[in-house]
Coordinates of C-alpha atoms in Angstrom, one line a residue:
M1271 CA 108.3 135.9 124.3
S1272 CA 111.6 135.8 126.2
M1273 CA 113.9 132.8 126.0
S1274 CA 113.7 132.7 129.7
L1275 CA 110.0 131.8 129.8
L1276 CA 110.7 128.1 130.2
A1277 CA 114.5 128.1 130.9
G1278 CA 115.4 125.0 132.8
K1279 CA 111.8 123.6 132.6
T1280 CA 110.8 120.3 131.3
V1281 CA 107.4 120.0 129.5
V1282 CA 105.8 116.7 128.4
V1283 CA 103.7 117.2 125.2
S1284 CA 101.3 114.4 124.3
G1285 CA 99.9 114.1 120.7
V1286 CA 102.7 115.5 118.7
G1287 CA 101.5 115.4 115.1
A1288 CA 101.7 117.9 112.2
G1289 CA 99.6 120.6 113.8
L1290 CA 99.1 121.9 117.4
G1291 CA 101.3 119.3 119.1
R1292 CA 104.3 120.2 117.0
Q1293 CA 103.7 123.9 117.5
V1294 CA 103.6 123.4 121.3
A1295 CA 106.8 121.4 121.2
A1296 CA 108.4 124.1 119.0
A1297 CA 107.3 126.9 121.4
V1298 CA 108.7 125.0 124.4
V1299 CA 112.1 124.7 122.7
R1300 CA 112.0 128.3 121.5
D1301 CA 111.4 129.5 125.0
G1302 CA 114.3 127.6 126.4
G1303 CA 112.6 124.5 127.8
N1304 CA 113.1 120.8 127.4
A1305 CA 110.3 119.1 125.4
V1306 CA 109.5 115.4 126.0
L1307 CA 107.3 114.3 123.1
G1308 CA 104.8 111.5 122.9
A1309 CA 102.7 110.3 119.9
R1310 CA 101.6 107.0 118.4
T1311 CA 103.9 107.2 115.4
E1312 CA 107.6 107.0 116.0
A1313 CA 108.6 108.3 112.5
V1314 CA 106.7 111.6 113.3
L1315 CA 108.4 111.9 116.6
A1316 CA 111.8 111.3 115.2
K1317 CA 111.3 113.8 112.4
T1318 CA 109.9 116.5 114.8
A1319 CA 112.7 116.0 117.3
A1320 CA 115.4 116.3 114.6
E1321 CA 113.8 119.5 113.3
L1322 CA 113.4 121.1 116.7
A1323 CA 116.7 120.1 118.2
P1324 CA 119.2 118.9 115.7
D1325 CA 121.8 118.4 118.4
G1326 CA 119.3 116.4 120.5
G1327 CA 119.8 118.5 123.6
Q1328 CA 116.4 119.9 124.4
V1329 CA 114.2 117.1 123.1
A1330 CA 113.4 113.5 124.0
Y1331 CA 110.6 111.3 122.7
R1332 CA 108.9 108.0 123.1
T1333 CA 105.9 106.5 121.4
A1334 CA 102.9 106.8 123.6
D1335 CA 99.2 106.0 123.0
V1336 CA 97.2 107.7 125.7
T1337 CA 94.7 104.8 125.9
D1338 CA 97.6 102.7 127.3
E1339 CA 98.5 103.5 130.9
R1340 CA 101.9 101.8 130.7
Q1341 CA 102.9 103.9 127.7
C1342 CA 101.8 107.0 129.5
E1343 CA 104.0 106.0 132.5
A1344 CA 106.9 105.3 130.2
L1345 CA 106.7 108.7 128.6
A1346 CA 106.6 110.4 132.1
A1347 CA 109.6 108.2 133.2
L1348 CA 111.6 109.3 130.2
A1349 CA 111.2 112.9 131.2
V1350 CA 112.4 112.2 134.7
E1351 CA 115.2 110.0 133.4
R1352 CA 116.5 112.4 130.8
F1353 CA 115.8 115.8 132.5
G1354 CA 115.3 115.0 136.2
G1355 CA 111.6 115.8 136.5
I1356 CA 108.5 117.3 135.0
D1357 CA 107.5 121.0 135.3
A1358 CA 104.5 120.9 133.0
V1359 CA 102.4 118.7 130.8
V1360 CA 100.4 119.9 127.8
Q1361 CA 97.8 117.4 126.6
V1362 CA 97.2 117.7 122.9
A1363 CA 96.5 114.0 122.0
A1364 CA 92.9 113.8 120.9
W1365 CA 90.5 112.1 118.5
D1366 CA 88.9 115.0 116.6
S1367 CA 87.9 113.3 113.4
H1368 CA 84.6 111.7 114.4
F1369 CA 81.6 113.6 113.1
G1370 CA 77.8 113.5 113.7
G1371 CA 75.1 114.3 116.1
L1372 CA 72.8 112.3 118.3
A1373 CA 70.3 110.9 115.7
D1374 CA 73.1 109.1 113.9
A1375 CA 75.3 108.4 116.9
D1376 CA 77.3 105.2 117.2
F1377 CA 77.8 105.1 120.9
V1378 CA 80.6 102.4 120.7
T1379 CA 82.6 105.0 118.8
W1380 CA 81.6 107.7 121.3
Q1381 CA 83.1 105.5 124.0
S1382 CA 86.3 105.3 122.1
V1383 CA 86.4 109.1 121.7
L1384 CA 85.8 109.5 125.4
D1385 CA 88.6 107.0 126.1
V1386 CA 91.1 109.1 124.1
N1387 CA 90.0 112.6 124.9
L1388 CA 88.8 112.4 128.5
L1389 CA 90.4 109.3 130.0
G1390 CA 93.5 109.4 127.9
T1391 CA 94.3 112.9 129.0
L1392 CA 93.6 111.9 132.6
R1393 CA 95.9 108.8 132.3
M1394 CA 98.7 110.9 131.0
T1395 CA 98.2 113.5 133.7
R1396 CA 98.2 110.9 136.5
A1397 CA 101.4 109.3 135.0
C1398 CA 103.1 112.8 135.2
L1399 CA 102.1 113.5 138.9
P1400 CA 105.2 111.9 140.4
G1401 CA 107.5 113.9 138.2
L1402 CA 105.6 117.1 139.0
R1403 CA 105.6 116.4 142.7
G1404 CA 109.3 115.8 142.5
R1405 CA 109.7 119.4 141.3
G1406 CA 107.5 120.8 144.1
G1407 CA 104.6 121.6 141.8
G1408 CA 104.0 122.6 138.2
S1409 CA 101.4 123.0 135.5
V1410 CA 98.9 120.8 133.6
V1411 CA 97.4 122.3 130.5
F1412 CA 94.5 120.6 128.7
I1413 CA 93.6 121.4 125.2
G1414 CA 89.8 121.7 125.0
T1415 CA 87.6 123.1 122.2
Q1416 CA 85.3 126.1 121.8
S1417 CA 82.8 123.5 120.6
A1418 CA 82.4 122.3 124.2
V1419 CA 80.8 125.6 125.2
A1420 CA 79.2 126.7 121.9
A1421 CA 78.3 124.2 119.1
P1422 CA 79.6 125.3 115.7
T1423 CA 77.1 125.6 112.9
Q1424 CA 79.3 124.2 110.1
V1425 CA 80.0 120.8 111.5
R1426 CA 78.5 118.3 113.9
Q1427 CA 81.0 116.9 116.4
A1428 CA 78.8 116.0 119.3
A1429 CA 81.1 113.2 120.7
Y1430 CA 84.2 115.4 120.5
A1431 CA 82.5 118.3 122.1
A1432 CA 81.0 116.2 124.9
S1433 CA 84.4 114.5 125.6
K1434 CA 86.2 117.9 125.8
G1435 CA 83.4 119.4 127.9
A1436 CA 83.8 116.5 130.4
L1437 CA 87.6 117.2 130.4
T1438 CA 86.9 120.9 131.3
S1439 CA 84.6 119.8 134.1
A1440 CA 87.3 117.4 135.4
M1441 CA 89.8 120.3 135.3
Y1442 CA 87.9 122.1 138.1
S1443 CA 88.1 119.0 140.4
L1444 CA 91.8 118.5 139.6
A1445 CA 92.6 122.1 140.2
R1446 CA 91.2 121.7 143.7
E1447 CA 92.7 118.3 144.3
L1448 CA 96.2 119.2 143.1
G1449 CA 96.3 122.9 144.1
P1450 CA 97.7 122.2 147.6
E1451 CA 100.7 120.6 145.9
R1452 CA 101.2 123.7 143.8
I1453 CA 100.1 121.9 140.7
R1454 CA 98.0 124.1 138.5
V1455 CA 95.4 122.8 136.0
N1456 CA 94.0 124.9 133.2
T1457 CA 92.4 124.5 129.7
V1458 CA 93.0 126.3 126.4
L1459 CA 89.9 126.3 124.3
P1460 CA 90.7 126.9 120.6
G1461 CA 88.0 127.9 118.1
W1462 CA 88.6 127.7 114.4
M1463 CA 92.4 127.4 114.4
W1464 CA 94.4 127.8 111.2
G1465 CA 96.5 124.7 110.9
P1466 CA 96.3 121.3 109.1
P1467 CA 92.7 120.3 110.1
V1468 CA 91.1 123.6 109.3
E1469 CA 93.2 124.0 106.1
A1470 CA 91.8 120.6 105.0
F1471 CA 88.2 121.6 105.9
V1472 CA 88.6 124.8 103.8
R1473 CA 90.0 122.9 100.8
F1474 CA 87.4 120.1 101.1
T1475 CA 84.4 122.5 101.4
A1476 CA 85.7 124.7 98.5
A1477 CA 86.0 121.7 96.2
A1478 CA 82.6 120.3 97.3
E1479 CA 80.8 123.5 96.6
S1480 CA 83.0 124.6 93.6
V1481 CA 83.8 128.0 95.3
P1482 CA 87.2 129.6 96.0
E1483 CA 88.9 128.7 99.2
A1484 CA 89.0 132.4 100.1
A1485 CA 85.2 132.4 100.1
V1486 CA 85.1 129.5 102.6
L1487 CA 87.7 131.1 104.8
A1488 CA 85.7 134.4 104.7
R1489 CA 82.7 132.6 106.1
L1490 CA 84.8 131.7 109.2
T1491 CA 86.6 135.0 109.6
D1492 CA 83.5 137.1 109.2
R1493 CA 82.3 135.8 112.6
M1494 CA 85.5 136.9 114.4
A1495 CA 86.2 140.2 116.2
L1496 CA 89.7 140.1 114.7
P1497 CA 90.1 139.8 110.9
D1498 CA 92.3 136.7 111.0
L1499 CA 91.8 133.2 112.4
A1500 CA 93.9 132.2 115.4
T1501 CA 96.6 129.8 114.3
D1502 CA 97.8 126.7 115.9
A1503 CA 100.9 128.6 116.9
D1504 CA 98.7 131.2 118.7
V1505 CA 97.1 128.4 120.7
A1506 CA 100.5 126.9 121.4
N1507 CA 101.7 130.3 122.8
A1508 CA 98.7 130.4 125.2
A1509 CA 99.5 126.8 126.3
V1510 CA 103.1 127.6 126.9
F1511 CA 102.2 130.8 128.9
L1512 CA 99.9 128.6 131.2
A1513 CA 102.8 126.1 131.5
S1514 CA 105.2 128.8 132.7
D1515 CA 105.7 130.4 136.1
R1516 CA 104.2 133.6 134.7
A1517 CA 100.8 131.9 135.2
R1518 CA 101.7 130.8 138.8
A1519 CA 98.5 132.2 140.2
I1520 CA 96.2 130.9 137.5
T1521 CA 94.4 127.5 138.0
G1522 CA 91.0 126.1 137.2
Q1523 CA 90.6 128.5 134.2
S1524 CA 89.5 128.0 130.6
L1525 CA 91.1 130.4 128.1
L1526 CA 89.4 130.8 124.7
V1527 CA 91.9 131.5 121.9
N1528 CA 89.5 132.2 119.0
A1529 CA 90.1 135.7 117.5
G1530 CA 87.0 136.8 119.5
E1531 CA 84.4 134.7 117.8
L1532 CA 82.8 133.8 121.1
M1533 CA 83.3 136.1 124.1
R1534 CA 82.5 135.0 127.7

């Protein structure tokens, strides 16, 4: 990708941890943009910012829990304060570690998952609207999941899938609502994505079943059209494309980044 993809653009990235959020932030900086990072842990933010922009030029950060409206507003305000506005927001923050189906569902926990994944993303989006409007438009990119449209056979994550499915439905409404202001809203749906969570799943499963990690990985890749899993960097590249002006006529769309496991 050309360095000019995001030249002069400012992108807010929520949920910057070790995996996808960091990769999105790295892609923004690589492609010439300013990255404004939010996460709950300040030490992670400080480390990421130092690695991505040692001179501090293209990166700013502030702790932000997406369940707290004021913290969302403070992160958006930092982007405007530091870089003059917001051109895009990529919503990575999510609770993806709750497992189970309906029979064993703890609906109190489900409500918390929804509060982070659905309402938290919408809180952060709303907080960024003034900054986007100030630029005359821009892009909102949600990170969804393939599980929202096709349940995986290996793990049960009904609450996560339902919360992300609701987010994708909300996307259609927001694309209509915000379109007249030239604010685009799209969703990237990763499938099995090689990065810290899937690496941990492969290690855990291999240890639990006393089989080589390569055998567990092969079970996943055997279902793909391509011979390799998508990586978190691949998903980040898709998000950055949707954040850029190259996607200026794309809104209300869900893009599967899944090595061709599911095609629709």
